Amino acid sequence: DIQMTQSPSSLSASVGDRITITCRASQSIRSYLNWYQQKPGNAPKLLIYAASTLQSGVPSRFSGSGSGTDFTLTVSSLQPEDFATYFCQQSYTMPLTFGGGTKVEIK
Amino acid sequence: QVQLQESGPGLVKPSETLSLTCSVSGDSISTYYWSWIRQPPGKGLEWIGNIYYSGSTNYNPSLKSRVTISVDTSKNQFSLKMSSVTAADTAVYYCARVGGGGNNWFDPWGQGTLVTVSS
């Protein structure tokens, strides 16, 4: 199985901050990397697919980059509604696997 | 737009079979792959398996021996059965549509249903 490792596991930030979350795959997954946002009590929501394509309706302050084994999710200016947990997921091969999550909290 | 809704018992006894159904509205189930994913309380996400309307399936090897996913195109539903459950199977179970073109992302998701395994 491909292991997905996210860092950090949690971070504290303020509204307006720029944050970056990293996801590393245990082997190359080309650009088959997706990002989700999950708020407490809710299902995950797709933010970015294929490493850098913004899902329809997702604010442009979210961006993704990377290929191979190293990927990043960036929020350019954190908004109050962005405090949530973020997960990466590889879709290169089965079994499909997720990172452990990064919880973004208010500083 | 497409909406998914999970349904089924919220409490299952150890060693018994967990059964859930996902009802799809706003889209034909005969268009995409569909998936089950679970999340133990306070933990991360685990992919369980996918199904196509034809009945073709893919399962997570870690669960394959206990899991069956099936589809009912006449009802626009797909289902999950997991046998011999233990407390470790306690989780929120989500159904989701799988991205097309061989791209296995999940969007949208159902709201999720908590299944507790306890006697």
Coordinates of C-alpha atoms in Angstrom, one line a residue:
Chain A
D1 CA 0.0 0.0 0.0
I2 CA 1.1 3.6 -0.6
Q3 CA 1.6 5.4 2.7
M4 CA 0.6 9.1 2.8
T5 CA 2.3 11.2 5.4
Q6 CA 1.0 14.7 6.2
S7 CA 2.8 17.4 8.1
P8 CA 2.3 19.0 10.4
S9 CA -0.4 17.0 12.1
S10 CA -1.7 20.3 13.5
L11 CA -1.0 24.0 13.3
S12 CA -2.2 27.2 14.8
A13 CA -2.7 30.2 12.6
S14 CA -4.5 33.6 12.5
V15 CA -7.0 34.9 10.1
G16 CA -5.1 36.4 7.1
D17 CA -2.1 34.0 7.5
R18 CA -0.7 32.0 4.7
I19 CA -0.4 28.4 5.5
T20 CA 1.1 25.4 3.8
I21 CA 0.4 21.7 4.5
T22 CA 2.7 19.0 3.1
C23 CA 1.8 15.5 2.0
R24 CA 4.4 12.9 1.1
A25 CA 3.8 9.6 -0.6
S26 CA 5.9 6.5 0.0
Q27 CA 6.4 6.1 -3.7
S28 CA 5.7 8.2 -6.8
I29 CA 2.1 8.8 -7.4
R30 CA 2.7 11.2 -10.4
S31 CA 0.0 13.9 -10.0
Y32 CA -2.7 11.6 -8.6
L33 CA -3.2 13.5 -5.4
N34 CA -6.4 15.0 -4.0
W35 CA -7.1 17.3 -1.0
Y36 CA -10.2 17.4 1.2
Q37 CA -11.4 19.7 3.9
Q38 CA -13.4 18.4 6.8
K39 CA -15.2 20.4 9.4
P40 CA -16.4 18.8 12.7
G41 CA -19.5 16.7 12.2
N42 CA -19.4 17.0 8.5
A43 CA -18.3 14.9 5.6
P44 CA -15.0 15.7 3.8
K45 CA -15.3 18.1 0.9
L46 CA -13.1 17.9 -2.2
L47 CA -10.9 21.0 -2.6
I48 CA -8.3 20.0 -5.1
Y49 CA -7.8 17.1 -7.5
A50 CA -5.0 15.9 -9.7
A51 CA -2.6 17.8 -7.4
S52 CA -3.4 21.3 -8.6
T53 CA -6.9 21.5 -10.1
L54 CA -9.3 23.5 -8.0
Q55 CA -12.7 21.9 -7.6
S56 CA -15.6 24.0 -8.9
G57 CA -16.8 26.4 -6.2
V58 CA -13.7 26.3 -4.1
P59 CA -12.2 29.7 -3.3
S60 CA -9.1 30.7 -5.2
R61 CA -7.1 31.2 -2.0
F62 CA -6.7 27.4 -2.0
S63 CA -4.0 26.0 -4.2
G64 CA -2.1 22.8 -4.6
S65 CA 1.2 21.8 -6.1
G66 CA 3.6 19.0 -6.5
S67 CA 4.2 15.7 -8.3
G68 CA 5.9 12.5 -7.7
T69 CA 6.1 12.1 -3.9
D70 CA 5.9 15.6 -2.5
F71 CA 2.8 17.8 -2.5
T72 CA 1.6 20.9 -0.8
L73 CA -1.7 22.6 -0.1
T74 CA -1.5 26.3 0.4
V75 CA -4.1 28.7 1.7
S76 CA -3.0 32.2 0.8
S77 CA -5.0 34.1 3.3
L78 CA -6.7 32.1 6.0
Q79 CA -10.4 32.9 6.5
P80 CA -12.5 32.0 9.6
E81 CA -14.3 29.3 7.7
D82 CA -11.0 27.6 6.8
F83 CA -10.4 26.3 10.3
A84 CA -10.8 22.6 9.7
T85 CA -8.9 19.4 9.2
Y86 CA -7.3 18.7 5.8
F87 CA -6.6 15.3 4.3
C88 CA -4.6 14.3 1.3
Q89 CA -5.5 11.1 -0.7
Q90 CA -3.6 9.3 -3.4
S91 CA -5.6 8.0 -6.4
Y92 CA -2.7 6.5 -8.3
T93 CA -3.3 2.9 -7.3
M94 CA -5.5 0.8 -5.1
P95 CA -5.9 0.5 -2.3
L96 CA -6.7 4.2 -2.3
T97 CA -5.2 5.7 0.8
F98 CA -5.4 9.0 2.8
G99 CA -3.0 11.0 4.9
G100 CA -3.5 11.2 8.6
G101 CA -4.9 14.8 8.5
T102 CA -3.7 18.2 9.4
K103 CA -5.9 20.2 11.9
V104 CA -5.8 23.9 11.4
E105 CA -6.7 25.8 14.6
I106 CA -7.2 29.4 15.5
K107 CA -4.2 31.0 17.2
Chain B
Q1 CA -27.0 18.4 -8.0
V2 CA -26.2 14.9 -7.0
Q3 CA -26.9 13.9 -3.3
L4 CA -26.0 10.8 -1.4
Q5 CA -27.7 9.5 1.7
E6 CA -26.6 6.6 3.9
S7 CA -29.0 4.5 5.8
G8 CA -28.9 1.5 8.1
P9 CA -28.7 0.4 11.7
G10 CA -26.6 2.5 14.0
L11 CA -25.8 -0.3 16.4
V12 CA -24.5 -3.7 15.4
K13 CA -23.5 -6.6 17.7
P14 CA -20.0 -8.0 17.6
S15 CA -19.7 -10.9 15.2
E16 CA -22.8 -9.8 13.2
T17 CA -23.0 -8.2 9.8
L18 CA -23.1 -4.5 9.2
S19 CA -25.5 -3.5 6.4
L20 CA -25.7 0.0 4.9
T21 CA -27.4 1.5 1.9
C22 CA -26.5 4.6 0.0
S23 CA -29.3 6.3 -2.0
V24 CA -28.3 8.5 -4.9
S25 CA -30.4 11.3 -6.1
G26 CA -29.8 13.9 -8.8
D27 CA -27.7 11.6 -10.9
S28 CA -27.9 8.1 -12.5
I29 CA -25.9 5.5 -10.7
S30 CA -25.1 4.1 -14.1
T31 CA -22.7 6.9 -14.8
Y32 CA -19.8 6.7 -12.3
Y33 CA -18.1 4.5 -9.8
W34 CA -19.3 4.7 -6.3
S35 CA -17.5 4.2 -3.0
W36 CA -17.6 3.4 0.7
I37 CA -15.2 5.1 3.1
R38 CA -15.1 5.0 6.9
Q39 CA -13.7 7.1 9.7
P40 CA -13.3 5.8 13.3
P41 CA -14.2 8.5 15.8
G42 CA -11.4 11.1 16.0
K43 CA -9.3 9.2 13.5
G44 CA -8.5 9.3 9.8
L45 CA -10.2 8.0 6.7
E46 CA -10.1 4.5 5.3
W47 CA -11.3 3.5 1.8
I48 CA -13.4 0.4 1.9
G49 CA -14.2 -0.2 -1.8
N50 CA -15.7 0.9 -5.1
I51 CA -18.4 -0.4 -7.3
Y52 CA -19.5 0.3 -10.9
Y53 CA -23.1 0.0 -12.1
S54 CA -22.2 -3.2 -13.9
G55 CA -21.3 -4.7 -10.5
S56 CA -17.6 -4.6 -11.0
T57 CA -15.9 -4.0 -7.6
N58 CA -12.6 -3.1 -6.1
Y59 CA -11.9 -3.7 -2.4
N60 CA -9.3 -2.7 0.2
P61 CA -7.3 -5.9 0.7
S62 CA -7.3 -5.2 4.5
L63 CA -11.1 -5.6 4.5
K64 CA -11.8 -7.7 1.4
S65 CA -12.5 -11.0 3.2
R66 CA -15.4 -9.4 5.1
V67 CA -16.8 -6.9 2.7
T68 CA -19.4 -7.0 -0.1
I69 CA -20.5 -4.0 -2.1
S70 CA -23.5 -4.4 -4.4
V71 CA -25.6 -2.1 -6.6
D72 CA -29.3 -1.9 -7.4
T73 CA -29.7 0.2 -10.5
S74 CA -33.5 0.0 -10.4
K75 CA -33.4 1.9 -7.0
N76 CA -30.4 4.0 -7.8
Q77 CA -28.7 2.6 -4.7
F78 CA -25.6 0.8 -3.7
S79 CA -24.9 -1.2 -0.5
L80 CA -22.2 -2.3 1.9
K81 CA -22.2 -5.5 3.9
M82 CA -19.4 -6.2 6.4
S83 CA -19.3 -9.4 8.2
S84 CA -17.9 -10.5 11.6
V85 CA -17.7 -7.0 12.9
T86 CA -15.8 -6.0 16.0
A87 CA -15.4 -2.9 18.0
A88 CA -12.7 -1.8 15.6
D89 CA -15.3 -1.4 12.9
T90 CA -17.0 1.3 14.9
A91 CA -16.9 4.3 12.6
V92 CA -18.8 6.9 10.6
Y93 CA -19.4 5.3 7.3
Y94 CA -19.6 7.5 4.2
C95 CA -20.7 6.8 0.7
A96 CA -19.3 8.9 -2.1
R97 CA -19.2 9.3 -5.9
V98 CA -15.9 8.5 -7.5
G99 CA -14.4 11.0 -10.0
G100 CA -14.7 10.0 -13.6
G101 CA -12.1 9.2 -16.2
G102 CA -10.2 6.8 -14.0
N103 CA -9.5 9.5 -11.5
N104 CA -10.4 8.1 -8.1
W105 CA -11.2 11.2 -6.1
F106 CA -14.4 11.4 -4.0
D107 CA -17.0 14.0 -4.7
P108 CA -19.6 14.5 -3.4
W109 CA -20.0 12.6 -0.1
G110 CA -23.0 11.6 1.9
Q111 CA -23.4 13.1 5.3
G112 CA -22.2 9.9 6.9
T113 CA -23.8 7.5 9.4
L114 CA -22.3 6.4 12.7
V115 CA -22.2 2.6 13.2
T116 CA -21.3 1.4 16.7
V117 CA -20.4 -2.2 17.3
S118 CA -21.4 -3.2 20.8
S119 CA -23.3 -5.8 22.6

